[in-house]
PDB file of C-alpha atoms in Angstrom:
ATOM      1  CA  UNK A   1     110.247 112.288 117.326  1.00  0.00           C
ATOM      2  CA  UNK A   2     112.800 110.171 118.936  1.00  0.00           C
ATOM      3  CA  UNK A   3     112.095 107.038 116.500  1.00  0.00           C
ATOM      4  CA  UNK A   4     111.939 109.117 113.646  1.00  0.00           C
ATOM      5  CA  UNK A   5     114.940 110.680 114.059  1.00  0.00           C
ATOM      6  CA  UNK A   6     116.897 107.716 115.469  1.00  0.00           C
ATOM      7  CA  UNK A   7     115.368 105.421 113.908  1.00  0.00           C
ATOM      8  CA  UNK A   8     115.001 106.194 110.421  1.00  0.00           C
ATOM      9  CA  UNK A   9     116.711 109.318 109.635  1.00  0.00           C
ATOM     10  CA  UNK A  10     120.095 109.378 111.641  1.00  0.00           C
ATOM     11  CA  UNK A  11     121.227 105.493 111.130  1.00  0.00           C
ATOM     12  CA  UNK A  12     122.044 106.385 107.609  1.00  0.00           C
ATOM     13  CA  UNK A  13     124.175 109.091 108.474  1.00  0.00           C
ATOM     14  CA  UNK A  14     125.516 107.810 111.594  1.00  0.00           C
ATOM     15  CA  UNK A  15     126.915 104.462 113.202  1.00  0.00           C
ATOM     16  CA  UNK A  16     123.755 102.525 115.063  1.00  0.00           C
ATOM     17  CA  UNK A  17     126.012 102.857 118.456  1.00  0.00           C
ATOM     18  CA  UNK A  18     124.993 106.847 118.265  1.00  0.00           C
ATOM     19  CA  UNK A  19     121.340 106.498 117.929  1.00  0.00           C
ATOM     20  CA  UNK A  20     120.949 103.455 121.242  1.00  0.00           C
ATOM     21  CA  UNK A  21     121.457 106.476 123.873  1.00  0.00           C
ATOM     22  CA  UNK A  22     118.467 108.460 122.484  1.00  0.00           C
ATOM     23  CA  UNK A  23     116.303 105.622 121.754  1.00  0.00           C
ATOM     24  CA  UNK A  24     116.438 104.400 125.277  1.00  0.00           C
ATOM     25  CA  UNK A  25     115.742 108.082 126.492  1.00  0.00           C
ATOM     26  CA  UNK A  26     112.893 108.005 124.096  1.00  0.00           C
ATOM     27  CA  UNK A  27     111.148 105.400 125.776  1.00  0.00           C
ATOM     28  CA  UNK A  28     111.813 106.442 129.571  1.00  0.00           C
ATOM     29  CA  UNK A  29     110.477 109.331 127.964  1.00  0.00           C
ATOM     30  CA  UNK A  30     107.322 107.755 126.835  1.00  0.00           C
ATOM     31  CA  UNK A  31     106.776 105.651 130.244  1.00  0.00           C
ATOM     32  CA  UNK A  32     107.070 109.006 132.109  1.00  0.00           C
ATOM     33  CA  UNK A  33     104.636 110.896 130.305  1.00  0.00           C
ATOM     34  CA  UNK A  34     102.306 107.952 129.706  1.00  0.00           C
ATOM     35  CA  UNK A  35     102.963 107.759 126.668  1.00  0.00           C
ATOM     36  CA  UNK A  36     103.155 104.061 126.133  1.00  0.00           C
ATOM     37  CA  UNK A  37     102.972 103.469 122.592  1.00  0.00           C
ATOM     38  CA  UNK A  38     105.943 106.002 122.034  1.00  0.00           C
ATOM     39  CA  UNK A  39     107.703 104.216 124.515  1.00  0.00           C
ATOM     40  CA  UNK A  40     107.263 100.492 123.782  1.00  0.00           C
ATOM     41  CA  UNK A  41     107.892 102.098 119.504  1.00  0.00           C
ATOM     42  CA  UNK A  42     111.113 103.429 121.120  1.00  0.00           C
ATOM     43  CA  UNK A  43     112.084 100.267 123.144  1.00  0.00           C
ATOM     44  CA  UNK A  44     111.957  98.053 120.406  1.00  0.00           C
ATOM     45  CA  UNK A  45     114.076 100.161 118.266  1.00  0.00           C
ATOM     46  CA  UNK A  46     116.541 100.802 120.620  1.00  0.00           C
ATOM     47  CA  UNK A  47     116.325  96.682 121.446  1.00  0.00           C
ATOM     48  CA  UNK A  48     116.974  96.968 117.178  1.00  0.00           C
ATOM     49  CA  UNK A  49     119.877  99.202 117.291  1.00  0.00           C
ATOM     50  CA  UNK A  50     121.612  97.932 120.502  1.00  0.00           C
ATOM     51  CA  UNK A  51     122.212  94.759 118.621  1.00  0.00           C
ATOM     52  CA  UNK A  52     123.147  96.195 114.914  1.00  0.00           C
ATOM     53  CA  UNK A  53     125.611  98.236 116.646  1.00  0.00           C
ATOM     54  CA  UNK A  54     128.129  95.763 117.080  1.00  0.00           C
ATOM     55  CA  UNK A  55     127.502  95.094 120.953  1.00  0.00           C
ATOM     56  CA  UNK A  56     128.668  92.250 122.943  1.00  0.00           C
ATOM     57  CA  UNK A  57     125.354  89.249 122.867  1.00  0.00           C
ATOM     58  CA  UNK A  58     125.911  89.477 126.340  1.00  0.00           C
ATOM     59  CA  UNK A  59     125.410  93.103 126.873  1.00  0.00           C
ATOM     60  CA  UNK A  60     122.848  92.614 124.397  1.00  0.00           C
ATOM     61  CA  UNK A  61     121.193  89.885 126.475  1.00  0.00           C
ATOM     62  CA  UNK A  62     121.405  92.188 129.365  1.00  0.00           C
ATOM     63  CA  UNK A  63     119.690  95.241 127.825  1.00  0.00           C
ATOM     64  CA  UNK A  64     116.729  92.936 126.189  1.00  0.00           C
ATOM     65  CA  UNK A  65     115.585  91.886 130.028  1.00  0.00           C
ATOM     66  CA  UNK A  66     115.780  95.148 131.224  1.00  0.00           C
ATOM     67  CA  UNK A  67     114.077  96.299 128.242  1.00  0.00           C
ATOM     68  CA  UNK A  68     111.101  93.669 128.859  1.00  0.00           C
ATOM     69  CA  UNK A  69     111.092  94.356 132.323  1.00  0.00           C
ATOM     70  CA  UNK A  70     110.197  98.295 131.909  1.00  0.00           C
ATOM     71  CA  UNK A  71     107.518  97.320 128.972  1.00  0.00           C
ATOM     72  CA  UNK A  72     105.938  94.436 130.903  1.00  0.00           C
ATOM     73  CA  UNK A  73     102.394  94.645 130.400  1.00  0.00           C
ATOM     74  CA  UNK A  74     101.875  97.287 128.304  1.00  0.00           C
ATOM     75  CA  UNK A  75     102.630  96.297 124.848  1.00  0.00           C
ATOM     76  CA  UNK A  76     101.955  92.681 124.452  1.00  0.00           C
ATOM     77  CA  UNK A  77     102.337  92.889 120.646  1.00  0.00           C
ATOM     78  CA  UNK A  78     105.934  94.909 120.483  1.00  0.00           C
ATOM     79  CA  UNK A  79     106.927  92.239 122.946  1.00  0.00           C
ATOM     80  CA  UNK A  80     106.444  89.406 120.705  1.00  0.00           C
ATOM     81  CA  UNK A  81     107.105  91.363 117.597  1.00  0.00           C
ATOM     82  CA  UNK A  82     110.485  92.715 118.330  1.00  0.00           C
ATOM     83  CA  UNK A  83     112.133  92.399 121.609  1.00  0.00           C
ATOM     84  CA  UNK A  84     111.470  88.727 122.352  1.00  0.00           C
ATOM     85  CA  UNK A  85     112.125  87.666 118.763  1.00  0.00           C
ATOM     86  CA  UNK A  86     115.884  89.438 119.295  1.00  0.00           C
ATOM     87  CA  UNK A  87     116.167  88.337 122.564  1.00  0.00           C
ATOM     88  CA  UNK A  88     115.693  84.389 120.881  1.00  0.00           C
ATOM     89  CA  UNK A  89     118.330  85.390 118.289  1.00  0.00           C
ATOM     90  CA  UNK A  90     120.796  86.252 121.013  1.00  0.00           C
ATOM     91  CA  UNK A  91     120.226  83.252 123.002  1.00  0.00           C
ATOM     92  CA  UNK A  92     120.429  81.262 119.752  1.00  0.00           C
ATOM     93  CA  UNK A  93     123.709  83.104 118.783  1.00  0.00           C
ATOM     94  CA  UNK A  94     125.488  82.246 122.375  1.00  0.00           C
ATOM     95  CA  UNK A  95     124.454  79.498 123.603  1.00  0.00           C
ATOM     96  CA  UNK A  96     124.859  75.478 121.891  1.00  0.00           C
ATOM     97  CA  UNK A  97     122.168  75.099 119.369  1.00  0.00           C
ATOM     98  CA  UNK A  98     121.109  71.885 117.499  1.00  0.00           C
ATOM     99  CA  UNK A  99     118.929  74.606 114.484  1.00  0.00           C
ATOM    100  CA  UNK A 100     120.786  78.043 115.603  1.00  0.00           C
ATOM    101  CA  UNK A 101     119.335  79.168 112.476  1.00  0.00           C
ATOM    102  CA  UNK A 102     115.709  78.725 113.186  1.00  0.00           C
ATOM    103  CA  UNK A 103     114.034  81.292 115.469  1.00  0.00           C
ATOM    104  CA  UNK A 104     112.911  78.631 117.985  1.00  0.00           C
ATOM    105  CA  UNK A 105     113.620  78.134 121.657  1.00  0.00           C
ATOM    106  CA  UNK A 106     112.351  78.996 125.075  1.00  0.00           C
ATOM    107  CA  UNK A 107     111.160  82.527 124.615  1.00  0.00           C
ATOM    108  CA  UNK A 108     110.205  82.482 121.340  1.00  0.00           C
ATOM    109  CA  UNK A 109     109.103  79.951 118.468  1.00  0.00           C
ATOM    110  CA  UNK A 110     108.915  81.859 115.205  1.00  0.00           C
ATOM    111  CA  UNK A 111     107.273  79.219 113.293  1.00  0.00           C
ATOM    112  CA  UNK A 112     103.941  79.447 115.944  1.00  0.00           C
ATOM    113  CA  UNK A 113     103.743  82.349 115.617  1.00  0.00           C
ATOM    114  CA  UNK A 114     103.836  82.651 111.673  1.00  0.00           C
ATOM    115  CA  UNK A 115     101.414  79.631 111.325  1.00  0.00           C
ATOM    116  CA  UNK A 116      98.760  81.579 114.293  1.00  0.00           C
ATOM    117  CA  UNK A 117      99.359  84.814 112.380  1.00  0.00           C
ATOM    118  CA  UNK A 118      99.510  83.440 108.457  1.00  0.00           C
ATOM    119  CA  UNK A 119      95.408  83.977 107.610  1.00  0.00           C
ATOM    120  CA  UNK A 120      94.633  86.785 110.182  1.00  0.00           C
ATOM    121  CA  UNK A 121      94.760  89.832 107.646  1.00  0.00           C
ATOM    122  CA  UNK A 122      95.578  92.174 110.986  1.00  0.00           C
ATOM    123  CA  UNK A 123      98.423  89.674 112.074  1.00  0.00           C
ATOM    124  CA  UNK A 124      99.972  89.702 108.621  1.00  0.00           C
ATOM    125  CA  UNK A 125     102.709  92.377 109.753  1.00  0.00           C
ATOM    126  CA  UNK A 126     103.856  90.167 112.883  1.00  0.00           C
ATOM    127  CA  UNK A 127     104.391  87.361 110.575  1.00  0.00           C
ATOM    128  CA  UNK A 128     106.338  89.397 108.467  1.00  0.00           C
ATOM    129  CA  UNK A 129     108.766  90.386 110.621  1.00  0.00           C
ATOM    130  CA  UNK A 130     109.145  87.265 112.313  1.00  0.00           C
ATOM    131  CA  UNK A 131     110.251  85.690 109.225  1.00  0.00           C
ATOM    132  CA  UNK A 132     112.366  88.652 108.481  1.00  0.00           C
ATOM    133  CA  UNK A 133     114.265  87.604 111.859  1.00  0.00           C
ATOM    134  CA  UNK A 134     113.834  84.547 110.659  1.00  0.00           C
ATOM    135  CA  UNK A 135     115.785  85.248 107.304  1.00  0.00           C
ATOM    136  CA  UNK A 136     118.618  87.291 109.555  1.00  0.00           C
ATOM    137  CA  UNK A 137     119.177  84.266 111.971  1.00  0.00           C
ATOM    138  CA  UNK A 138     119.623  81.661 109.178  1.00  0.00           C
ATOM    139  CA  UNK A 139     122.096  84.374 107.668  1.00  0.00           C
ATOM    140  CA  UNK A 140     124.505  85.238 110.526  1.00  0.00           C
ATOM    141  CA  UNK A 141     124.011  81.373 111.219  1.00  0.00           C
ATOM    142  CA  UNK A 142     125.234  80.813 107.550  1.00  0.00           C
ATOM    143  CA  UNK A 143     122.202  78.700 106.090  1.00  0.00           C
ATOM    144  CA  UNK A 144     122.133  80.750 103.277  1.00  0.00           C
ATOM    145  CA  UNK A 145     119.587  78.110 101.706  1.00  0.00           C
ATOM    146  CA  UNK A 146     116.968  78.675 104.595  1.00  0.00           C
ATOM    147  CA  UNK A 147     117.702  82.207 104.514  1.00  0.00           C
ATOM    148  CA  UNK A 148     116.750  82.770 101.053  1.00  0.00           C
ATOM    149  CA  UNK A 149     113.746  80.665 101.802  1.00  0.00           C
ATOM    150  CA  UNK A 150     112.884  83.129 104.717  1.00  0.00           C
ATOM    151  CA  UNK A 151     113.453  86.025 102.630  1.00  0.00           C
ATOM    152  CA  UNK A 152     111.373  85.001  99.892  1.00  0.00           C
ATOM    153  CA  UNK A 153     108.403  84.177 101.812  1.00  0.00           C
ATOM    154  CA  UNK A 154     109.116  87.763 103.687  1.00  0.00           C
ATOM    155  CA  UNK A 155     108.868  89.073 100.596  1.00  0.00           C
ATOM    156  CA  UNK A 156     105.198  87.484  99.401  1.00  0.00           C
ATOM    157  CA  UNK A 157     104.111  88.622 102.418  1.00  0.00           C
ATOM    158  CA  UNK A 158     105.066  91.887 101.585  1.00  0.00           C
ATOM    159  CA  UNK A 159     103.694  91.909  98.345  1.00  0.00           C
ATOM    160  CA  UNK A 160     100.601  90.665  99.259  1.00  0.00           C
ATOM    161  CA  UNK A 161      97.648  93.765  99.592  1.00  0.00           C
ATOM    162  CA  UNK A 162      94.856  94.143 101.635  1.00  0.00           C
ATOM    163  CA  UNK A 163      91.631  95.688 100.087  1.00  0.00           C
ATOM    164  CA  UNK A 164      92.210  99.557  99.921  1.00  0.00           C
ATOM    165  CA  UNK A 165      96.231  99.209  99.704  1.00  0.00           C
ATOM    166  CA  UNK A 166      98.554 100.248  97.495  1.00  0.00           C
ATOM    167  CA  UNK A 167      99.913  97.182  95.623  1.00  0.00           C
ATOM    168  CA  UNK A 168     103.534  96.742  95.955  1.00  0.00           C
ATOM    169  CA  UNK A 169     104.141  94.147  92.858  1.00  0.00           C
ATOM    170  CA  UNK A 170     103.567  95.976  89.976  1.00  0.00           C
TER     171      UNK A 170
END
């Protein structure tokens, strides 16, 4: 419930800052009722909002380790899919970069994980939203060039079906 509402619903209606407070609930929620995929859904998301919202990197920084710290262990996937991916972003966005436009560094390196994830058909989503960081990055680090690049190959990826799915270019 929590990342539907907050999540998807409310953020059109509302500024991001009123949906982080719920989102974090949701997954202390989740972890308390052993719910993990709930709460690793809802950490991520909140991990998503927390830095749309217009929060300080720092704070942002701050939230992301405690974040990984309560979903240690137990979602492997979300952890490289969302909140480690961020957590890169922020790192590249406050601290001296050579490439601060490239999702690369010590926790993450975005273009590793799209080349191990480019030909497994289950993977196929993680590479997709790596390069939509990807695409973000280059944008807020104004290489619009390499963002369009990003985006476009987001895109492919999107339109790209597996057998039995709806087929999102025509």
């Amino acid at each position: 419930v929590y990342v539907v509402v907050y999540s998807f619903i409310l953020p059109w209606s509302v500024d991001f800052k009123h949906t982080i407070a719920p989102l974090k609930h949701g997954c202390l929620v989740g972890l308390e009722t052993g719910d993990v995929e709930s709460a690793t859904a809802n950490a991520g998301l909140y991990i998503v909002a927390h830095f749309h919202s217009g929060s300080s990197l720092p704070s942002i920084s701050k939230e992301i380790l405690a974040v990984l710290d309560l979903v240690d262990g137990r979602a492997q996937a979300l952890s490289h899919q969302v909140i480690k991916p961020y957590y890169q972003m922020v790192k590249n966005l406050m601290e001296p970069s050579d490439e601060p436009s490239l999702l690369k560094g010590d926790v993450v390196d975005g273009e590793a994980i799209c080349h191990e994830c480019k030909h497994a058909r289950p993977q196929q989503h993680v590479h997709l939203w790596i390069r939509h960081n990807m695409c973000m990055l280059a944008y807020m680090a104004g290489d619009f060039i390499r963002a369009e690049s990003f985006g476009r190959e987001a895109m492919l990826l999107l339109m790209t079906r597996p057998v039995g799915s709806v087929d999102l270019a025509k």
